[in-house]
Tab-separated table of C-alpha atoms in Angstrom:
chain	number	residue	atom	x	y	z
J	1	GLN	CA	-166.666	-19.825	69.081
J	2	LYS	CA	-169.432	-17.621	71.744
J	3	ILE	CA	-172.001	-19.636	73.925
J	4	ASP	CA	-174.734	-17.473	75.719
J	5	GLY	CA	-172.204	-14.345	75.189
J	6	ILE	CA	-168.884	-15.757	76.673
J	7	SER	CA	-166.282	-17.326	74.596
J	8	ASP	CA	-166.073	-20.873	74.595
J	9	ARG	CA	-163.144	-21.680	77.199
J	10	ASN	CA	-159.667	-23.160	75.651
J	11	GLY	CA	-159.490	-25.949	77.979
J	12	VAL	CA	-155.916	-27.091	76.430
J	13	GLU	CA	-154.843	-23.999	76.223
J	14	GLU	CA	-155.597	-23.543	80.122
J	15	PHE	CA	-154.107	-27.235	80.832
J	16	CYS	CA	-151.442	-26.337	79.193
J	17	HIS	CA	-150.711	-22.800	81.099
J	18	ASN	CA	-150.932	-24.655	84.139
J	19	SER	CA	-147.883	-25.583	86.134
J	20	THR	CA	-148.904	-28.798	87.393
J	21	PHE	CA	-149.723	-30.086	84.014
J	22	ALA	CA	-147.809	-28.223	81.454
J	23	GLN	CA	-144.761	-30.794	81.696
J	24	TYR	CA	-147.663	-33.014	79.793
J	25	CYS	CA	-147.708	-30.759	77.059
J	26	ASN	CA	-144.178	-29.568	76.918
J	27	ASN	CA	-143.088	-33.368	76.273
J	28	GLY	CA	-145.811	-34.234	73.673
J	29	GLN	CA	-148.611	-35.603	75.669
J	30	VAL	CA	-151.105	-32.823	74.635
J	31	ARG	CA	-151.855	-32.633	70.642
J	32	VAL	CA	-154.218	-30.510	69.467
J	33	ILE	CA	-155.228	-29.557	65.908
J	34	TYR	CA	-157.080	-25.977	65.603
J	35	ILE	CA	-159.679	-25.053	62.881
J	36	GLN	CA	-161.003	-22.680	61.737
J	37	ASP	CA	-164.678	-22.377	62.268
J	38	ILE	CA	-165.287	-21.690	58.805
J	39	ASP	CA	-163.167	-24.721	57.717
J	40	ALA	CA	-164.983	-27.029	59.744
J	41	LEU	CA	-166.434	-30.281	57.830
J	42	GLY	CA	-168.357	-31.863	60.460
J	43	PRO	CA	-168.117	-34.274	63.202
J	44	ALA	CA	-167.192	-37.398	60.706
J	45	ALA	CA	-164.337	-35.293	59.166
J	46	ALA	CA	-163.213	-33.969	63.081
J	47	ARG	CA	-163.148	-37.932	63.944
J	48	TYR	CA	-160.420	-38.736	61.311
J	49	TYR	CA	-158.359	-35.606	62.205
J	50	SER	CA	-157.962	-36.006	65.655
J	51	SER	CA	-157.253	-39.607	65.109
J	52	LYS	CA	-154.310	-38.668	63.198
J	53	LEU	CA	-153.000	-37.508	66.686
J	54	TRP	CA	-152.191	-40.697	67.922
J	55	GLY	CA	-148.832	-41.405	69.196
J	56	GLY	CA	-148.240	-44.831	69.994
J	57	GLU	CA	-150.825	-44.975	73.191
J	58	THR	CA	-151.908	-48.584	74.254
J	59	TYR	CA	-155.427	-47.340	74.179
J	60	TYR	CA	-157.987	-44.556	72.297
J	61	VAL	CA	-161.024	-42.849	73.725
J	62	GLN	CA	-163.564	-40.903	71.482
J	63	VAL	CA	-165.832	-38.323	73.371
J	64	ASP	CA	-167.376	-35.136	72.460
J	65	SER	CA	-166.617	-31.932	73.985
J	66	HIS	CA	-167.675	-30.109	77.284
J	67	LEU	CA	-167.311	-32.911	80.011
J	68	HIS	CA	-166.974	-34.268	83.234
J	69	PHE	CA	-165.190	-37.226	84.190
J	70	ALA	CA	-165.825	-39.496	87.521
J	71	ASN	CA	-162.011	-39.797	89.352
J	72	GLY	CA	-159.917	-42.435	88.080
J	73	TRP	CA	-162.304	-43.265	85.202
J	74	ASP	CA	-159.415	-44.415	82.549
J	75	GLU	CA	-158.896	-46.779	85.057
J	76	LEU	CA	-162.361	-47.982	85.676
J	77	TYR	CA	-162.602	-48.195	82.046
J	78	ILE	CA	-159.491	-50.111	81.177
J	79	ALA	CA	-160.677	-52.241	83.788
J	80	ASP	CA	-164.172	-53.102	82.377
J	81	LEU	CA	-162.565	-53.325	78.965
J	82	LYS	CA	-160.077	-56.415	79.864
J	83	LEU	CA	-163.398	-58.020	81.283
J	84	ALA	CA	-165.081	-58.066	78.090
J	85	LYS	CA	-164.867	-61.492	76.802
J	86	ALA	CA	-163.616	-60.328	73.188
J	87	TYR	CA	-161.031	-58.511	74.679
J	88	PRO	CA	-158.424	-56.896	73.095
J	89	LYS	CA	-160.763	-56.361	70.481
J	90	ALA	CA	-163.499	-55.273	72.278
J	91	ILE	CA	-165.091	-51.567	72.513
J	92	LEU	CA	-167.430	-49.888	75.319
J	93	SER	CA	-169.292	-47.029	74.190
J	94	THR	CA	-172.500	-45.708	74.925
J	95	TYR	CA	-173.995	-42.094	75.272
J	96	PRO	CA	-172.832	-40.230	78.185
J	97	PRO	CA	-175.808	-39.119	80.479
J	98	GLY	CA	-176.022	-35.539	81.025
J	99	PHE	CA	-174.423	-33.434	83.733
J	100	VAL	CA	-177.872	-33.904	85.933
J	101	ASN	CA	-177.982	-37.238	86.120
J	102	PHE	CA	-173.696	-37.841	86.292
J	103	ARG	CA	-172.042	-38.671	89.332
J	104	GLN	CA	-168.314	-38.370	89.776
J	105	GLU	CA	-168.019	-40.448	92.716
J	106	PRO	CA	-169.477	-43.545	93.866
J	107	PRO	CA	-172.102	-45.180	93.303
J	108	TYR	CA	-172.005	-44.480	89.737
J	109	THR	CA	-175.286	-44.749	87.646
J	110	SER	CA	-175.574	-48.046	85.278
J	111	GLY	CA	-174.278	-47.347	81.947
J	112	THR	CA	-176.884	-46.419	79.029
J	113	ARG	CA	-176.947	-49.111	76.562
J	114	LEU	CA	-177.352	-48.187	72.405
J	115	CYS	CA	-180.056	-50.956	71.374
J	116	ARG	CA	-182.351	-49.463	69.187
J	117	CYS	CA	-182.292	-47.496	65.481
J	118	ARG	CA	-184.468	-46.412	63.555
J	119	ILE	CA	-185.363	-45.784	60.066
J	120	ARG	CA	-187.081	-42.528	58.591
J	121	ALA	CA	-187.316	-40.884	55.144
J	122	GLU	CA	-186.576	-37.422	56.584
J	123	GLU	CA	-183.347	-38.708	57.443
J	124	GLY	CA	-182.142	-40.153	54.312
J	125	PHE	CA	-183.572	-43.940	55.370
J	126	VAL	CA	-179.864	-44.499	57.055
J	127	PRO	CA	-180.363	-46.321	60.701
J	128	ARG	CA	-180.259	-43.801	63.730
J	129	VAL	CA	-178.951	-44.889	67.154
J	130	GLU	CA	-180.585	-44.741	69.837
J	131	MET	CA	-180.985	-45.495	73.402
J	132	GLU	CA	-182.552	-48.439	74.831
J	133	GLY	CA	-181.837	-49.994	78.465
J	134	ARG	CA	-179.642	-49.913	80.867
J	135	SER	CA	-176.629	-52.498	82.263
J	136	ARG	CA	-177.926	-54.295	85.139
J	137	GLU	CA	-176.568	-53.649	89.003
J	138	ASN	CA	-175.534	-57.467	88.935
J	139	GLU	CA	-172.933	-57.889	85.887
J	140	THR	CA	-170.041	-59.274	86.253
J	141	ARG	CA	-168.334	-57.917	82.721
J	142	PRO	CA	-169.776	-55.918	79.646
J	143	THR	CA	-172.591	-57.151	77.604
J	144	GLN	CA	-172.884	-56.874	73.778
J	145	MET	CA	-174.545	-54.181	71.565
J	146	ALA	CA	-174.676	-53.707	67.747
J	147	PHE	CA	-174.018	-49.859	67.660
J	148	MET	CA	-171.467	-47.575	68.507
J	149	GLY	CA	-172.087	-44.266	70.128
J	150	ALA	CA	-169.806	-40.957	68.242
J	151	GLY	CA	-169.732	-39.206	72.278
J	152	PHE	CA	-167.906	-41.604	73.991
J	153	PHE	CA	-166.344	-45.128	72.715
J	154	PHE	CA	-163.208	-46.460	74.541
J	155	ALA	CA	-160.819	-49.253	73.231
J	156	SER	CA	-157.319	-50.428	72.623
J	157	ALA	CA	-155.540	-48.205	70.088
J	158	GLU	CA	-155.165	-51.177	67.396
J	159	PHE	CA	-159.080	-49.850	66.514
J	160	LEU	CA	-157.357	-47.052	64.682
J	161	VAL	CA	-155.228	-49.274	62.623
J	162	ASP	CA	-157.947	-52.310	61.696
J	163	VAL	CA	-160.940	-49.398	60.933
J	164	PRO	CA	-159.290	-46.483	60.354
J	165	PHE	CA	-161.361	-43.153	60.604
J	166	ASP	CA	-162.555	-42.539	56.786
J	167	PRO	CA	-161.814	-38.928	55.182
J	168	PHE	CA	-164.524	-38.820	52.990
J	169	LEU	CA	-167.402	-38.586	55.034
J	170	PRO	CA	-167.402	-34.004	55.056
J	171	TRP	CA	-170.593	-32.633	56.643
J	172	LEU	CA	-172.109	-35.829	57.526
J	173	PHE	CA	-174.070	-36.322	60.830
J	174	MET	CA	-176.474	-38.892	60.825
J	175	GLY	CA	-174.718	-42.169	59.555
J	176	GLU	CA	-171.487	-41.779	61.133
J	177	GLU	CA	-172.242	-44.327	64.087
J	178	VAL	CA	-174.309	-46.995	62.143
J	179	ALA	CA	-171.194	-46.624	59.237
J	180	LEU	CA	-168.409	-47.187	62.147
J	181	SER	CA	-170.620	-49.481	63.614
J	182	VAL	CA	-170.885	-51.947	60.770
J	183	ARG	CA	-167.192	-51.263	59.861
J	184	ALA	CA	-165.596	-51.916	63.673
J	185	TRP	CA	-168.051	-55.518	63.681
J	186	THR	CA	-167.261	-56.769	60.170
J	187	HIS	CA	-163.516	-56.035	61.054
J	188	GLY	CA	-163.663	-58.198	64.193
J	189	TRP	CA	-164.252	-55.675	66.670
J	190	THR	CA	-167.090	-56.816	69.568
J	191	ILE	CA	-169.150	-53.951	71.169
J	192	TYR	CA	-169.737	-53.446	74.517
J	193	ALA	CA	-172.108	-51.045	76.844
J	194	PRO	CA	-169.796	-49.981	79.472
J	195	ARG	CA	-171.389	-51.182	83.075
J	196	LYS	CA	-171.349	-48.048	84.502
J	197	ASN	CA	-171.516	-44.186	83.262
J	198	LEU	CA	-167.786	-42.688	84.250
J	199	ILE	CA	-168.601	-39.277	81.720
J	200	GLY	CA	-171.150	-36.824	81.783
J	201	HIS	CA	-172.026	-34.287	78.952
J	202	GLN	CA	-173.015	-31.298	78.563
J	203	TYR	CA	-176.229	-31.588	75.884
J	204	ARG	CA	-177.246	-28.531	74.841
J	205	PRO	CA	-179.395	-27.993	71.981
J	206	MET	CA	-179.202	-25.976	68.414
J	207	SER	CA	-183.161	-24.400	69.737
J	208	MET	CA	-180.787	-22.607	72.633
J	209	GLY	CA	-179.088	-20.951	70.132
J	210	THR	CA	-175.673	-22.509	70.232
J	211	PRO	CA	-172.843	-22.812	67.628
J	212	HIS	CA	-173.173	-25.792	65.462
J	213	TYR	CA	-170.809	-26.663	62.346
J	214	GLN	CA	-174.229	-26.313	60.108
J	215	ASP	CA	-173.616	-22.526	60.601
J	216	SER	CA	-170.316	-22.788	59.138
J	217	VAL	CA	-171.453	-25.044	55.860
J	218	SER	CA	-174.352	-22.732	55.780
J	219	ARG	CA	-172.055	-19.060	54.983
J	220	LEU	CA	-169.793	-21.714	52.476
J	221	LEU	CA	-172.540	-23.035	50.598
J	222	THR	CA	-174.705	-20.290	50.114
J	223	HIS	CA	-176.840	-21.512	47.382
J	224	PRO	CA	-180.323	-22.651	48.501
J	225	GLY	CA	-180.371	-26.521	49.378
J	226	MET	CA	-176.928	-27.425	47.991
J	227	PHE	CA	-175.797	-28.004	51.881
J	228	GLY	CA	-178.920	-31.554	51.247
J	229	ARG	CA	-177.724	-32.225	48.159
J	230	ALA	CA	-174.024	-32.533	49.217
J	231	GLU	CA	-175.525	-34.200	52.625
J	232	ASN	CA	-177.474	-36.869	50.648
J	233	GLN	CA	-173.639	-37.519	48.415
J	234	VAL	CA	-171.925	-38.771	51.565
J	235	LEU	CA	-175.108	-40.980	52.526
J	236	ASP	CA	-174.623	-42.533	49.517
J	237	ARG	CA	-171.301	-43.596	50.745
J	238	VAL	CA	-173.195	-44.803	54.091
J	239	LYS	CA	-175.779	-46.107	51.892
J	240	HIS	CA	-173.044	-48.601	50.218
J	241	LEU	CA	-171.887	-49.867	53.478
J	242	LEU	CA	-174.689	-51.048	54.317
J	243	GLY	CA	-175.565	-52.879	51.222
J	244	TYR	CA	-178.453	-50.496	49.913
J	245	PRO	CA	-179.360	-51.733	46.336
J	246	ASP	CA	-180.120	-48.364	44.598
J	247	LEU	CA	-177.226	-46.786	44.398
J	248	HIS	CA	-175.739	-45.694	41.343
J	249	ASN	CA	-171.936	-47.008	41.517
J	250	ASP	CA	-170.809	-47.483	38.423
J	251	ASN	CA	-167.212	-45.456	39.144
J	252	HIS	CA	-166.957	-46.827	42.611
J	253	GLU	CA	-163.593	-49.050	41.462
J	254	ASP	CA	-162.355	-45.795	39.686
J	255	ASN	CA	-159.964	-43.962	42.530
J	256	SER	CA	-158.879	-41.301	40.147
J	257	ASP	CA	-161.815	-39.961	39.722
J	258	PRO	CA	-161.852	-36.917	42.439
J	259	TYR	CA	-165.649	-37.013	42.101
J	260	ASN	CA	-166.106	-40.776	43.004
J	261	LYS	CA	-168.272	-40.633	46.219
J	262	PHE	CA	-167.068	-44.087	46.731
J	263	LEU	CA	-163.326	-43.561	46.783
J	264	GLU	CA	-160.951	-45.860	48.476
J	265	MET	CA	-163.897	-47.857	50.156
J	266	ASP	CA	-160.687	-50.652	50.052
J	267	LEU	CA	-159.250	-48.842	52.858
J	268	TYR	CA	-162.352	-47.694	54.355
J	269	GLY	CA	-165.146	-50.035	53.828
J	270	LEU	CA	-165.997	-53.307	55.731
J	271	GLY	CA	-164.039	-55.757	57.086
J	272	THR	CA	-163.554	-59.875	56.205
J	273	GLU	CA	-163.705	-60.976	59.702
J	274	ARG	CA	-167.274	-60.910	59.745
J	275	SER	CA	-170.292	-60.584	57.097
J	276	LEU	CA	-172.765	-58.019	56.330
J	277	LYS	CA	-175.027	-59.983	56.371
J	278	ASP	CA	-174.989	-61.266	59.698
J	279	TYR	CA	-174.112	-57.742	61.072
J	280	LEU	CA	-177.504	-56.371	59.699
J	281	THR	CA	-178.992	-59.849	61.247
J	282	PHE	CA	-177.004	-59.304	64.417
J	283	ALA	CA	-178.478	-55.488	64.421
J	284	GLU	CA	-182.226	-56.272	63.488
J	285	ILE	CA	-181.892	-54.285	60.172
J	286	ASP	CA	-184.013	-55.274	57.042
J	287	ILE	CA	-182.458	-53.335	54.466
J	288	ASP	CA	-185.415	-53.663	52.040
J	289	LYS	CA	-188.089	-52.820	54.418
J	290	ARG	CA	-186.231	-50.148	55.535
J	291	THR	CA	-186.698	-51.044	59.214
J	292	CYS	CA	-185.262	-51.679	62.653
J	293	GLY	CA	-185.993	-54.850	64.962
J	294	PRO	CA	-186.649	-54.530	68.957
J	295	MET	CA	-182.657	-55.991	69.789
J	296	LYS	CA	-184.442	-57.401	73.419
J	297	TRP	CA	-181.381	-59.296	73.562
J	298	CYS	CA	-179.374	-55.965	73.376
J	299	SER	CA	-181.728	-54.100	76.071
J	300	ASP	CA	-181.764	-56.828	78.243
J	301	GLY	CA	-177.821	-57.441	78.168
J	302	GLU	CA	-178.062	-61.920	76.999
J	303	LEU	CA	-175.137	-61.383	74.703
J	304	GLU	CA	-171.608	-61.241	76.723
C-alpha cells in the first residue's frame, strides 16, 4: 500500500532485521500473516486470522495499525486489568486518542469511554459504538462499559477460547463491535474502560485518499450495488445475535448449506452465562424502537 506516494513501512520486517530484536522473531515470538490487498475481506475477517496466531501467551491484545505506545504500556495495562473486579474475565477497551492528544510518558491522559451508541437506517439499523465520557482522575480501579472497541482491547487470552472470532463476517465494518460486545458479555466477560490512554493511533480518514479495504472489494465485486447487497447479508448475522425479529432465518440450523448466513452460530453466537435480554437492558438498546439510551451510568463510571 502507498500513502501520500510513500510505501507503507513493513514494521515486522524492520523489527526482525534489527539485531537487538531478531532473537524474538527467530524463536517464534513474532508471527505474521501476509495477505494481498485484493484478498482482503475486511477488518472482522482480519481479526479472525490474527487470532489464529495466538501461541499460548497469557494475554491477548487487539489494536489497529500505525500506533504509538507509552513506555511500559503492557505492564501498566496488566496492572489495570488485575484491578478490575471481574478479573480474570475482564476486558479493557477504548478508542485510542490520535497522536496529537497522546503522551508516551506520564502524566497520561484519562482513558476515553465507549458509552454511547447510535442506530441509523443508512447503517442497516445496527448499533454504532461511539465515545462518551472519560475515566475520572481519582478512580482506584477500572469501571464498566457495555461496549468493546475494535481499535483496542486487552484481556486474558482465555478470551479466545470462550469467544472465538467469527470467520463468517466478510466485508463487515459497522456491526463488528456490537457483535463482539454482546458475545463477550453473554459469555460472562465484563468490559471496562482503561483508566489511562497508553496507546495512540494515527487516524487517517478515507477523504485523504488513503487505501481502504473497500477499494479492494470494489475491484472484486464489480457489479453495481453488489457490495451493499453482500454486506447486508452479513449484517443479518449480527442482527440475529441481537435478536432482531424480522429476519428470514429458516435455514439457520442447516450447517451443510454453504449459503447459510447463520452458519455455525452454536460456535460463534451468544454465551449462556448472561442473557441477551439482560445485555440489551444493560446497554440501553431497544431493538423494537431502534434506539439507544444515554447510558449515564457508563459515562459517569458508576459501576465497578
